[in-house]
Amino acid sequence: MPSNDIKRTELSALGEFGLIDHLTASLKYKQDSTQTGVGDDAAVIDMGDKYLLLSTDLLLEGIQFDLTYTPLRHLGYKAVVTSISDIYAMNGTPTQITIGIGISKRFSVEMLDELYDGIRLACDTYNVDLVGGDTTSSLTGLTISTSAVGFVDKKKVAYRSGAKENDLICVSGNLGAAFMGLQILEREKRVFAGNTNVQPQLEGFDYILQRQLKPEAQKDIIDLLSELGIQPTSMIDLSDGLASDTLQICKSSKVGARIYLDKMPIASETFRAGEEMNFDPAVAALNGGEDYELLFTVPIELHEQLKNLAGIDVIGHITSESAGTFLVTPDGGEIPLQAQGWDSQE
Amino acid sequence: MPSNDIKRTELSALGEFGLIDHLTASLKYKQDSTQTGVGDDAAVIDMGDKYLLLSTDLLLEGIQFDLTYTPLRHLGYKAVVTSISDIYAMNGTPTQITIGIGISKRFSVEMLDELYDGIRLACDTYNVDLVGGDTTSSLTGLTISTSAVGFVDKKKVAYRSGAKENDLICVSGNLGAAFMGLQILEREKRVFAGNTNVQPQLEGFDYILQRQLKPEAQKDIIDLLSELGIQPTSMIDLSDGLASDTLQICKSSKVGARIYLDKMPIASETFRAGEEMNFDPAVAALNGGEDYELLFTVPIELHEQLKNLAGIDVIGHITSESAGTFLVTPDGGEIPLQAQGWDSQE
């Protein structure tokens, strides 16, 4: 029987990242091939001439997705993308994926066909093979587990831990779009449930809806960096939001950071949705998560090379650890970056 | 929105294996390194000098486990064992594992500590490193996903598909113990709930309870076969029961089989529990599943070498595909082997 009679510490007392640290603190690695385990986007396993990368994600109905407004085809696509995004975040190339699904009786074969259409499309788009999985019945919601495998040249691997003082902090694409897309969908859901008098209004938000429902992984950025011969000193994918993910790099690298509010790339549609929903798009960028853009650091010497690159923005720089991690506002104010709590979507 | 307005085919119409076949039928492999994908215990990825093995399992509360009588420590141990069992079933050696967990608020840090104590113990026992995972909140029950990585010499890999006519069918350990252990636990649960007048009686069933709650993977058998220089022509781990798993080998190898009822190894405690519960232990062996023993085939020339080996029994032989797959009773009767339905535990 579960031990309910012993000391009880709530999960919220540790928070998600604290919990992971707590559970994995006493792990000892026995295999010589284990290069890096828990604590990065993917585990790194030494294969002699290169590194094998391995990453696992769990998507649960009602937590990571809501089938009220998520087409199953998009969900399948997104499951693959979120999984291989962790491989790109190590500067690697994903090659294979396995997918486990738990399904209740309310699902039909046709519904699963839609899910797998999306899975197949993403696998084709990113040149990844679906090589296995597990299928089980579920008493409750839909459960999707993914494990992505990939490879990276030993010289090219990018950990979270390599950021150095004065490095530039860069980000691909734009931020907060997926979160604002989610807000639009949640509004639509409330309208549908009759809980508001506002008329449904999805029109004009195609871009941010797509960013939420069918995100893409940043293969093009990895390819671009490779072509330009740019080796990131550290990298992470933006799944939890800019604030959380910057803190992850700072913690792993034992450094601090300054992010400039007015440098954060935010799409016009994200701004417009923010206005309509009365929600600050900067907060969406900082804490929204699910953007699956890449956050990385490079030596300051690369500033000239980077500043005119389409699709990449320099948003700040790395400082000493003692200088802390702050968001700098246009008036020079400094706001401490804060990680999200336990109920984060990832 | 999920497409409820189109044709609806129930999952039960295809069954678990039919569903997997259906969903993966049109998969095309694009990576040269993908040696074998869906359809074996683990995916096989060509690493040049050896094969990488990759396997994923999903364990859902209420389906694969019942926390009413499953200690979390044992559950953690079992999660690792069931995952690496798939690597042994390819004649490989597991090296790394990732674990994703979905947890609701009813779990405390101390409960997760117990789960991870079991995970760590299994990792230490089998010399496997826990290298990553994912932690998410769950609206419902506990969800555990595992992905095991391992390696195998190219010459040693054992697929499901290599069984040849006249090969001997062998099994490690004994069968049906885990299922009869489950029946004892389910009886205890009914007693606990006051739904029966029978007194709880777990005493005397230590062995089969252990087989259900804290099974072991068959590392020793793989090591023994290697020492003896025995290369299985096909192999699978017994997760779904002897009948289902024999059918998997026959389907993959395009052969038939004869399994002899009186050759099936069944432990005395399994017999005794069967008597007490009025349940035929042979049915437990055939359909119970979760034994995590190895079922494998070897050329008939090895009969002398195998027949006196402790821990391995020859239970039948491979026939031509047209001869079908049958259980042979002591009186010479032949009963067709049947796979389990959709609600199987694995």
XYZ file of C-alpha atoms in Angstrom:
692
model
C 0.000 0.000 0.000
C 1.232 3.548 -0.601
C 2.815 4.915 2.545
C 0.381 7.627 3.531
C 1.339 7.305 7.172
C 4.784 8.905 6.891
C 5.907 12.515 6.616
C 4.169 14.322 3.783
C 5.896 17.084 1.820
C 3.721 18.623 -0.887
C 5.140 18.665 -4.422
C 4.475 22.403 -4.553
C 7.025 22.896 -1.752
C 9.807 21.902 -4.155
C 8.413 23.064 -7.489
C 8.966 21.159 -10.723
C 12.682 21.818 -11.081
C 13.338 21.393 -7.368
C 11.536 18.058 -7.496
C 13.622 16.824 -10.419
C 16.807 17.904 -8.605
C 15.623 16.147 -5.453
C 14.721 12.878 -7.172
C 17.896 12.687 -9.234
C 20.391 14.110 -6.713
C 21.827 10.769 -5.633
C 22.092 9.204 -9.100
C 25.451 7.629 -9.863
C 26.398 6.737 -13.398
C 27.873 3.267 -13.867
C 28.187 3.135 -17.648
C 31.318 4.708 -19.109
C 29.266 5.718 -22.133
C 26.980 7.991 -20.068
C 28.400 11.419 -20.865
C 25.550 13.533 -19.475
C 22.352 12.332 -17.883
C 19.567 14.249 -16.192
C 19.775 18.053 -16.389
C 19.906 18.933 -20.073
C 17.461 18.831 -22.981
C 18.665 15.335 -23.858
C 20.928 12.694 -22.365
C 24.309 12.368 -24.084
C 25.737 8.884 -24.648
C 29.266 8.426 -25.981
C 29.335 6.242 -29.101
C 33.066 6.604 -29.732
C 33.048 8.690 -32.898
C 29.940 10.722 -31.999
C 27.336 11.316 -29.304
C 23.943 9.645 -29.157
C 21.210 11.969 -27.850
C 18.101 10.660 -26.072
C 15.109 12.646 -24.856
C 11.713 11.727 -23.401
C 8.502 13.734 -23.117
C 5.114 12.980 -21.631
C 1.941 14.657 -22.916
C -1.215 14.208 -20.827
C -4.742 15.212 -21.808
C -5.973 18.097 -19.699
C -2.417 19.179 -18.834
C -0.385 19.553 -22.028
C -3.354 19.552 -24.397
C -7.132 20.037 -24.489
C -8.992 17.984 -27.087
C -11.856 20.496 -27.061
C -9.881 22.643 -29.484
C -6.879 20.546 -30.495
C -7.272 18.631 -33.768
C -5.753 15.171 -33.322
C -3.711 15.583 -36.502
C -2.065 18.698 -35.058
C -1.555 16.964 -31.725
C 0.329 14.118 -33.402
C 2.478 16.613 -35.268
C 3.154 18.604 -32.086
C 4.070 15.464 -30.113
C 6.849 14.710 -32.588
C 8.003 18.344 -32.790
C 8.245 18.847 -29.011
C 10.255 15.652 -28.733
C 12.787 16.321 -31.499
C 13.087 19.961 -30.400
C 15.144 18.617 -27.467
C 17.592 17.006 -29.913
C 18.015 20.234 -31.907
C 18.577 22.022 -28.576
C 21.763 19.947 -28.171
C 22.809 21.119 -31.672
C 22.048 17.578 -32.894
C 20.051 15.900 -35.644
C 17.048 13.744 -34.664
C 16.872 10.411 -36.503
C 14.389 8.100 -34.779
C 11.422 8.402 -32.443
C 9.226 6.031 -30.444
C 5.691 6.890 -29.368
C 3.617 5.275 -26.639
C -0.111 6.000 -26.454
C -2.709 5.299 -23.773
C -6.237 5.478 -25.164
C -9.705 5.115 -23.677
C -12.695 3.514 -25.363
C -14.058 6.867 -26.509
C -11.357 6.834 -29.198
C -12.138 5.227 -32.520
C -9.722 3.814 -35.067
C -10.462 6.842 -37.280
C -9.465 9.255 -34.505
C -6.169 7.427 -34.033
C -5.659 7.522 -37.792
C -5.821 11.316 -37.568
C -3.319 11.353 -34.696
C -0.948 9.134 -36.678
C -1.414 11.204 -39.850
C 0.052 14.108 -37.901
C 2.811 11.946 -36.447
C 3.749 10.701 -39.926
C 3.676 14.197 -41.419
C 6.059 15.508 -38.751
C 8.340 12.478 -39.190
C 8.447 13.124 -42.954
C 8.987 16.878 -42.507
C 11.943 16.373 -40.166
C 13.299 13.195 -41.740
C 12.773 11.143 -38.592
C 11.724 7.463 -38.478
C 8.975 6.263 -36.134
C 10.571 3.006 -35.012
C 8.456 1.750 -32.150
C 6.183 2.384 -29.253
C 3.601 0.972 -26.968
C -0.178 0.950 -27.105
C -2.299 0.484 -24.014
C -5.832 1.149 -22.920
C -6.358 4.059 -20.536
C -9.084 4.537 -17.935
C -9.011 8.278 -18.379
C -7.587 10.677 -20.916
C -5.260 10.339 -23.854
C -1.618 9.833 -22.882
C 1.251 10.283 -25.329
C 4.873 9.520 -24.476
C 7.645 10.223 -26.950
C 11.334 9.350 -26.988
C 13.563 10.910 -29.596
C 16.986 9.667 -30.604
C 19.530 11.742 -32.482
C 23.221 12.221 -33.046
C 25.702 15.072 -32.836
C 29.384 15.503 -33.640
C 31.325 15.548 -30.391
C 32.764 18.969 -31.228
C 29.331 20.417 -31.939
C 27.316 19.319 -28.907
C 25.788 22.292 -27.059
C 25.011 21.822 -23.380
C 23.126 24.172 -21.095
C 26.288 24.489 -19.051
C 28.714 26.234 -21.415
C 27.654 29.896 -21.213
C 30.512 32.269 -20.286
C 30.540 35.810 -18.915
C 30.073 38.404 -21.696
C 28.545 35.851 -24.098
C 25.639 37.180 -26.118
C 22.196 35.704 -25.424
C 20.367 34.952 -28.678
C 16.920 33.702 -29.521
C 15.408 32.376 -32.746
C 12.054 33.463 -34.156
C 9.705 35.271 -31.813
C 8.316 34.713 -28.341
C 4.939 34.437 -26.653
C 3.031 33.512 -29.814
C 2.119 29.966 -28.694
C 0.862 31.240 -25.347
C -1.275 33.983 -26.870
C -2.623 31.438 -29.348
C -3.635 29.317 -26.365
C -5.443 32.284 -24.795
C -7.446 32.783 -27.996
C -8.376 29.077 -28.017
C -9.335 29.146 -24.336
C -11.573 32.134 -25.027
C -13.188 30.221 -27.870
C -13.757 27.313 -25.502
C -15.503 29.540 -22.955
C -17.693 30.980 -25.707
C -18.517 27.476 -26.861
C -19.483 26.506 -23.310
C -21.761 29.531 -23.109
C -19.809 31.051 -20.249
C -19.410 34.438 -21.892
C -21.226 36.746 -24.215
C -18.152 37.475 -26.294
C -18.444 36.227 -29.866
C -15.862 33.626 -30.957
C -13.098 35.352 -32.839
C -10.411 33.090 -34.272
C -10.080 35.041 -37.514
C -6.942 37.075 -37.929
C -5.000 34.918 -35.485
C -3.890 32.170 -37.872
C -0.224 32.616 -37.064
C -0.419 32.401 -33.272
C -2.995 29.582 -33.442
C -0.585 27.636 -35.615
C 2.247 28.357 -33.184
C 0.136 26.797 -30.408
C -1.479 23.922 -32.278
C 1.166 22.939 -34.803
C 4.548 24.333 -33.787
C 7.716 23.679 -35.728
C 11.151 22.632 -34.459
C 14.153 24.824 -35.275
C 15.976 22.600 -37.758
C 16.623 25.620 -40.008
C 18.400 27.519 -37.233
C 20.638 24.550 -36.439
C 21.464 24.230 -40.141
C 22.137 27.977 -40.399
C 24.482 28.004 -37.394
C 26.312 25.038 -38.883
C 26.677 26.716 -42.287
C 28.034 29.872 -40.661
C 30.388 27.850 -38.493
C 28.848 29.292 -35.335
C 29.201 27.045 -32.296
C 26.810 28.023 -29.465
C 28.483 27.975 -26.047
C 25.148 26.882 -24.533
C 21.663 26.125 -25.832
C 18.146 25.169 -24.662
C 14.770 24.997 -26.379
C 12.137 27.444 -25.178
C 9.500 25.085 -23.824
C 8.912 26.708 -20.428
C 9.227 30.387 -21.353
C 12.178 32.732 -21.705
C 12.475 33.397 -17.953
C 12.546 29.731 -16.858
C 14.794 28.633 -19.679
C 17.277 31.488 -19.204
C 17.449 30.523 -15.535
C 18.194 26.920 -16.568
C 21.173 28.029 -18.637
C 22.377 30.348 -15.856
C 22.053 27.610 -13.229
C 23.851 25.001 -15.346
C 26.551 27.447 -16.462
C 26.910 29.119 -13.037
C 26.474 32.575 -14.552
C 24.047 35.483 -14.427
C 22.180 37.215 -17.274
C 20.682 40.487 -18.414
C 17.757 40.217 -20.844
C 16.544 43.478 -22.419
C 12.772 43.813 -22.543
C 12.799 45.931 -25.684
C 15.013 43.433 -27.530
C 12.617 40.508 -27.105
C 11.180 39.587 -30.535
C 7.390 39.524 -30.408
C 5.188 39.060 -33.483
C 2.607 41.715 -34.367
C -0.211 39.183 -34.061
C 0.980 38.355 -30.538
C 0.815 42.063 -29.689
C -2.645 42.365 -31.192
C -3.962 39.316 -29.334
C -2.477 40.724 -26.140
C -4.321 43.985 -26.691
C -7.593 42.194 -27.384
C -7.191 39.867 -24.401
C -5.792 42.573 -22.126
C -2.669 40.499 -21.528
C 0.889 41.865 -21.635
C 2.647 40.082 -24.534
C 5.989 40.479 -22.717
C 4.632 38.293 -19.925
C 3.569 35.754 -22.554
C 7.118 35.804 -23.930
C 8.726 35.470 -20.506
C 6.433 32.890 -18.921
C 4.182 31.461 -21.618
C 6.325 28.627 -22.852
C 5.747 26.226 -25.764
C 7.446 28.487 -28.296
C 9.998 25.765 -29.161
C 12.375 28.454 -30.347
C 16.066 28.086 -29.477
C 17.750 30.137 -26.769
C 21.538 30.079 -27.056
C 24.702 31.944 -26.174
C 27.689 32.785 -28.387
C 30.990 34.584 -27.765
C 30.657 38.382 -27.979
C 33.108 38.416 -30.916
C 30.269 37.106 -33.114
C 28.127 40.210 -32.598
C 28.763 41.679 -36.058
C 28.055 38.334 -37.741
C 24.813 37.822 -35.838
C 23.234 41.230 -35.696
C 21.914 41.221 -39.236
C 20.894 37.532 -39.414
C 17.222 37.061 -40.186
C 15.482 34.832 -37.655
C 17.946 35.410 -34.818
C 17.889 38.225 -32.252
C 20.459 39.186 -29.648
C 18.396 39.880 -26.530
C 20.983 40.209 -23.773
C 24.265 39.032 -22.375
C 25.737 36.726 -19.766
C 27.116 38.208 -16.547
C 28.888 36.794 -13.515
C 26.788 34.554 -11.299
C 26.891 37.076 -8.459
C 25.359 39.752 -10.721
C 22.116 37.739 -10.803
C 19.524 37.169 -13.550
C 17.431 40.180 -14.493
C 15.087 41.565 -17.078
C 16.146 45.133 -17.931
C 13.304 47.513 -18.785
C 13.732 50.423 -21.253
C 14.015 52.889 -18.342
C 16.919 50.897 -16.897
C 14.900 49.117 -14.206
C 15.902 45.551 -13.311
C 13.292 42.892 -12.576
C 14.487 39.474 -11.299
C 13.695 36.633 -13.720
C 11.458 34.034 -12.080
C 10.833 30.416 -12.960
C 7.334 29.079 -13.221
C 5.694 27.005 -10.520
C 4.669 23.375 -10.435
C 1.654 23.780 -12.697
C 3.753 24.619 -15.727
C 2.599 23.047 -18.934
C 5.864 21.283 -19.505
C -12.076 19.561 -32.585
C -11.947 15.757 -32.635
C -13.761 14.445 -35.665
C -16.703 12.663 -34.142
C -18.794 13.165 -37.228
C -16.946 10.676 -39.416
C -17.031 6.893 -39.618
C -16.365 5.269 -36.261
C -14.602 1.912 -35.978
C -14.242 0.673 -32.405
C -10.729 -0.189 -31.224
C -12.012 -3.612 -30.165
C -12.765 -4.389 -33.812
C -9.024 -4.504 -34.521
C -7.629 -5.654 -31.167
C -4.339 -4.398 -29.760
C -2.039 -6.079 -32.281
C -4.352 -5.370 -35.192
C -4.436 -1.723 -34.169
C -0.639 -1.469 -34.043
C -0.422 -3.121 -37.464
C -3.050 -0.736 -38.814
C -1.404 2.427 -37.460
C 2.094 1.494 -38.567
C 1.295 -0.208 -41.872
C 2.220 2.733 -44.089
C 5.418 3.715 -42.285
C 8.411 4.230 -44.518
C 11.900 4.419 -43.099
C 14.028 7.274 -44.354
C 17.125 6.849 -42.184
C 19.685 4.337 -43.424
C 20.489 3.523 -39.801
C 16.963 2.219 -39.106
C 17.495 -1.535 -39.244
C 14.191 -2.626 -37.710
C 11.394 -0.428 -36.459
C 7.938 -1.315 -35.185
C 7.226 -5.020 -34.743
C 9.856 -6.367 -32.368
C 10.634 -5.986 -28.664
C 12.941 -3.079 -29.461
C 13.856 -0.956 -32.468
C 17.262 -1.763 -33.980
C 19.461 1.114 -35.135
C 22.695 0.457 -37.010
C 25.687 2.117 -35.331
C 28.292 0.716 -37.713
C 30.122 -1.666 -35.406
C 27.054 -2.685 -33.374
C 23.310 -2.222 -33.063
C 21.622 0.295 -30.794
C 18.378 -1.036 -29.262
C 15.526 1.261 -28.204
C 12.294 0.305 -26.469
C 9.407 2.274 -24.946
C 6.753 1.236 -22.430
C 3.820 3.044 -20.908
C 2.436 2.120 -17.470
C -0.902 3.648 -16.474
C -2.519 3.508 -13.049
C -5.628 1.336 -13.098
C -4.449 -0.528 -16.201
C -0.916 -1.826 -15.643
C -0.878 -1.335 -11.882
C -3.190 -0.820 -8.902
C -1.783 1.330 -6.103
C -4.162 -0.311 -3.622
C -1.721 -3.181 -3.289
C 1.380 -2.104 -5.193
C 4.132 -0.576 -3.047
C 5.618 2.387 -4.910
C 9.122 1.044 -4.364
C 8.199 -2.183 -6.148
C 6.431 -0.248 -8.898
C 9.584 1.759 -9.595
C 11.612 -1.439 -9.727
C 9.078 -3.115 -12.019
C 8.952 -0.103 -14.373
C 12.690 -0.439 -14.997
C 12.558 -4.237 -15.281
C 9.708 -4.316 -17.810
C 11.544 -1.763 -19.920
C 14.974 -3.410 -19.984
C 13.364 -6.824 -20.463
C 12.707 -5.720 -24.058
C 16.443 -5.129 -24.558
C 17.354 -8.591 -23.194
C 14.698 -10.038 -25.519
C 16.837 -8.839 -28.456
C 19.813 -10.676 -26.855
C 21.212 -7.249 -25.961
C 22.552 -5.456 -22.897
C 20.600 -2.484 -21.520
C 22.778 0.512 -20.632
C 20.609 3.607 -20.145
C 16.985 4.385 -19.352
C 14.785 7.485 -19.271
C 11.640 7.745 -17.163
C 8.760 10.175 -17.514
C 6.191 10.497 -14.733
C 2.811 12.187 -14.567
C 1.695 12.796 -10.978
C -1.394 14.243 -9.361
C -1.479 16.347 -6.224
C -2.295 13.359 -4.026
C 1.361 12.346 -4.357
C 3.845 13.666 -1.842
C 7.590 14.063 -2.228
C 8.029 11.099 0.142
C 5.873 8.869 -2.099
C 7.969 9.801 -5.125
C 11.101 9.100 -3.094
C 9.815 5.548 -2.639
C 9.135 5.202 -6.362
C 12.633 6.444 -7.179
C 14.208 4.192 -4.530
C 12.833 1.275 -6.516
C 13.946 2.793 -9.815
C 17.478 3.293 -8.463
C 17.636 -0.219 -7.002
C 16.690 -1.762 -10.342
C 19.181 0.462 -12.180
C 21.930 -0.654 -9.776
C 20.924 -4.323 -10.007
C 21.030 -4.338 -13.798
C 23.886 -1.854 -14.223
C 21.720 0.640 -16.100
C 21.977 4.448 -15.837
C 18.887 6.628 -15.408
C 19.848 9.454 -17.756
C 16.752 11.574 -18.132
C 13.042 11.930 -18.189
C 10.150 14.257 -17.849
C 7.982 15.263 -14.896
C 4.511 16.659 -15.342
C 1.398 17.106 -13.261
C -1.496 14.765 -14.024
C -5.225 15.341 -13.577
C -5.830 11.692 -12.877
C -3.687 8.706 -12.020
C 0.014 8.040 -11.950
C 1.568 7.676 -15.405
C 5.021 6.175 -15.963
C 6.735 6.064 -19.341
C 10.074 4.335 -19.775
C 12.527 4.192 -22.657
C 15.412 1.780 -22.476
C 18.556 1.937 -24.597
C 20.944 -0.954 -25.057
C 23.449 -2.469 -27.430
C 24.015 -5.820 -29.084
C 26.692 -7.302 -31.301
C 25.389 -7.458 -34.846
C 25.960 -11.212 -34.958
C 24.084 -11.779 -31.732
C 20.873 -9.809 -32.282
C 17.778 -12.023 -31.919
C 14.651 -10.904 -33.741
C 11.165 -12.346 -33.488
C 11.406 -13.243 -37.119
C 14.196 -15.852 -37.228
C 12.435 -19.048 -36.102
C 12.819 -21.956 -38.553
C 10.855 -25.166 -39.007
C 11.996 -27.869 -36.550
C 13.584 -25.334 -34.169
C 13.032 -26.086 -30.501
C 10.855 -23.671 -28.511
C 12.419 -22.880 -25.145
C 11.341 -20.870 -22.156
C 13.248 -19.589 -19.130
C 12.034 -19.942 -15.534
C 8.382 -20.748 -15.027
C 5.063 -19.406 -16.263
C 1.845 -18.040 -14.823
C 3.347 -17.038 -11.467
C 2.886 -13.278 -11.941
C -0.737 -13.741 -12.964
C -1.579 -16.002 -10.018
C 0.179 -13.505 -7.728
C -2.126 -10.845 -9.144
C -5.168 -12.997 -8.401
C -4.076 -13.341 -4.780
C -3.637 -9.555 -4.530
C -7.011 -8.911 -6.147
C -8.616 -11.276 -3.634
C -6.920 -9.347 -0.824
C -8.268 -6.118 -2.279
C -11.828 -7.474 -2.288
C -11.415 -8.594 1.321
C -10.098 -5.142 2.226
C -13.104 -3.523 0.583
C -15.421 -5.765 2.571
C -16.850 -7.356 -0.536
C -16.283 -10.916 0.611
C -16.192 -12.954 3.787
C -12.953 -14.682 2.867
C -10.088 -13.874 5.228
C -7.025 -12.228 3.615
C -4.428 -14.868 2.974
C -1.155 -13.617 1.523
C 0.996 -15.984 3.614
C 2.627 -18.821 1.751
C 2.506 -16.963 -1.558
C 5.702 -14.944 -1.222
C 7.147 -16.235 -4.467
C 4.213 -15.509 -6.775
C 3.550 -12.153 -5.081
C 7.147 -11.216 -5.759
C 6.785 -12.339 -9.374
C 3.846 -9.944 -9.744
C 5.062 -6.992 -7.702
C 8.819 -7.074 -8.211
C 9.686 -9.182 -11.261
C 13.221 -9.630 -12.508
C 14.573 -9.389 -16.050
C 16.407 -12.370 -17.529
C 19.964 -11.038 -17.618
C 21.263 -14.369 -16.276
C 19.703 -16.311 -19.148
C 21.227 -13.976 -21.741
C 24.616 -14.348 -20.032
C 24.223 -18.150 -19.899
C 23.339 -18.417 -23.592
C 26.335 -16.247 -24.409
C 28.695 -18.373 -22.282
C 27.426 -21.544 -23.944
C 27.727 -19.974 -27.379
C 24.026 -20.536 -28.051
C 22.525 -18.094 -30.562
C 18.696 -18.055 -30.419
C 17.101 -18.039 -33.874
C 14.268 -15.910 -32.451
C 13.367 -14.429 -29.091
C 10.646 -12.434 -27.290
C 9.983 -11.583 -23.659
C 6.851 -13.067 -22.110
C 4.871 -9.956 -21.295
C 1.516 -10.923 -22.813
C 1.436 -14.635 -21.976
C 2.848 -17.705 -23.689
C 0.002 -17.932 -26.227
C 0.177 -14.319 -27.452
C 3.950 -14.222 -27.486
C 4.308 -17.552 -29.305
C 1.887 -16.210 -31.901
C 4.053 -13.100 -32.283
C 7.107 -15.204 -33.064
C 5.109 -17.390 -35.464
C 3.637 -14.359 -37.241
C 7.006 -12.613 -37.585
C 8.817 -15.810 -38.615
C 5.999 -17.085 -40.855
C 5.981 -20.458 -39.112
C 3.676 -22.582 -36.981
C 4.263 -24.090 -33.540
C 3.380 -26.975 -31.253
C 3.554 -26.217 -27.512
C 3.161 -29.221 -25.177
C 0.924 -28.555 -22.210
C 2.775 -30.984 -19.948
C 6.135 -29.399 -20.758
C 5.162 -25.918 -19.593
C 7.147 -25.100 -16.420
C 4.803 -24.027 -13.622
C 5.973 -23.375 -10.045
C 4.409 -25.334 -7.189
C 3.159 -22.122 -5.570
C 1.411 -21.211 -8.822
C -0.300 -24.617 -8.767
C -1.310 -24.180 -5.131
C -2.700 -20.678 -5.717
C -4.603 -22.030 -8.714
C -6.139 -24.718 -6.547
C -7.100 -22.224 -3.851
C -8.508 -19.751 -6.352
C -10.124 -22.420 -8.523
C -8.172 -21.192 -11.550
C -6.322 -23.438 -14.002
C -2.602 -22.546 -13.723
C -2.105 -23.608 -17.342
C -4.468 -20.809 -18.397
C -2.424 -18.413 -16.234
C 0.721 -19.577 -18.032
C -0.844 -19.251 -21.489
C -2.726 -15.984 -21.105
C -1.642 -14.366 -17.845
C 1.318 -12.385 -19.041
C 3.800 -10.294 -17.050
C 6.148 -13.215 -16.426
C 9.039 -11.405 -18.164
C 10.650 -14.748 -18.870
C 12.276 -15.273 -22.265
C 10.680 -17.355 -25.018
C 13.174 -18.334 -27.698
C 13.904 -20.824 -30.412
C 17.128 -22.705 -31.157
C 18.149 -25.210 -33.837
C 17.123 -28.784 -32.971
C 20.807 -29.834 -32.935
C 21.121 -28.103 -29.553
C 18.650 -30.438 -27.859
C 21.277 -32.419 -25.946
C 22.997 -29.263 -24.762
C 19.761 -27.669 -23.594
C 17.820 -30.508 -22.057
C 19.734 -30.571 -18.775
C 20.225 -26.810 -18.365
C 18.742 -25.473 -15.150
C 16.348 -22.587 -15.733
C 15.531 -23.435 -19.346
C 12.798 -25.800 -20.574
C 12.098 -27.066 -24.065
C 8.314 -26.791 -24.405
C 7.685 -27.438 -28.070
C 8.891 -27.013 -31.614
C 8.401 -24.880 -34.685
C 6.391 -26.265 -37.620
C 5.529 -25.000 -41.073
C 3.181 -22.026 -41.183
C 0.417 -24.106 -42.748
C 0.512 -26.535 -39.809
C -0.819 -23.754 -37.559
C -0.132 -22.880 -33.915
C -1.440 -25.311 -31.325
C -1.242 -26.342 -27.722
C -0.909 -30.135 -27.540
C -2.603 -31.784 -24.539
C -1.217 -34.979 -22.918
C -3.914 -37.050 -24.681
C -2.743 -35.704 -28.051
C -5.533 -33.145 -28.457
C -4.682 -29.888 -30.240
C -6.085 -26.552 -29.092
C -5.455 -23.455 -31.230
C -3.340 -20.829 -29.454
C -5.230 -17.539 -29.118
C -3.970 -14.024 -28.538
C -5.516 -11.848 -25.899
C -7.993 -9.095 -26.637
C -7.676 -5.350 -26.414
C -7.886 -5.202 -22.634
C -4.577 -6.979 -22.147
C -2.403 -5.576 -19.386
C 0.471 -4.880 -21.720
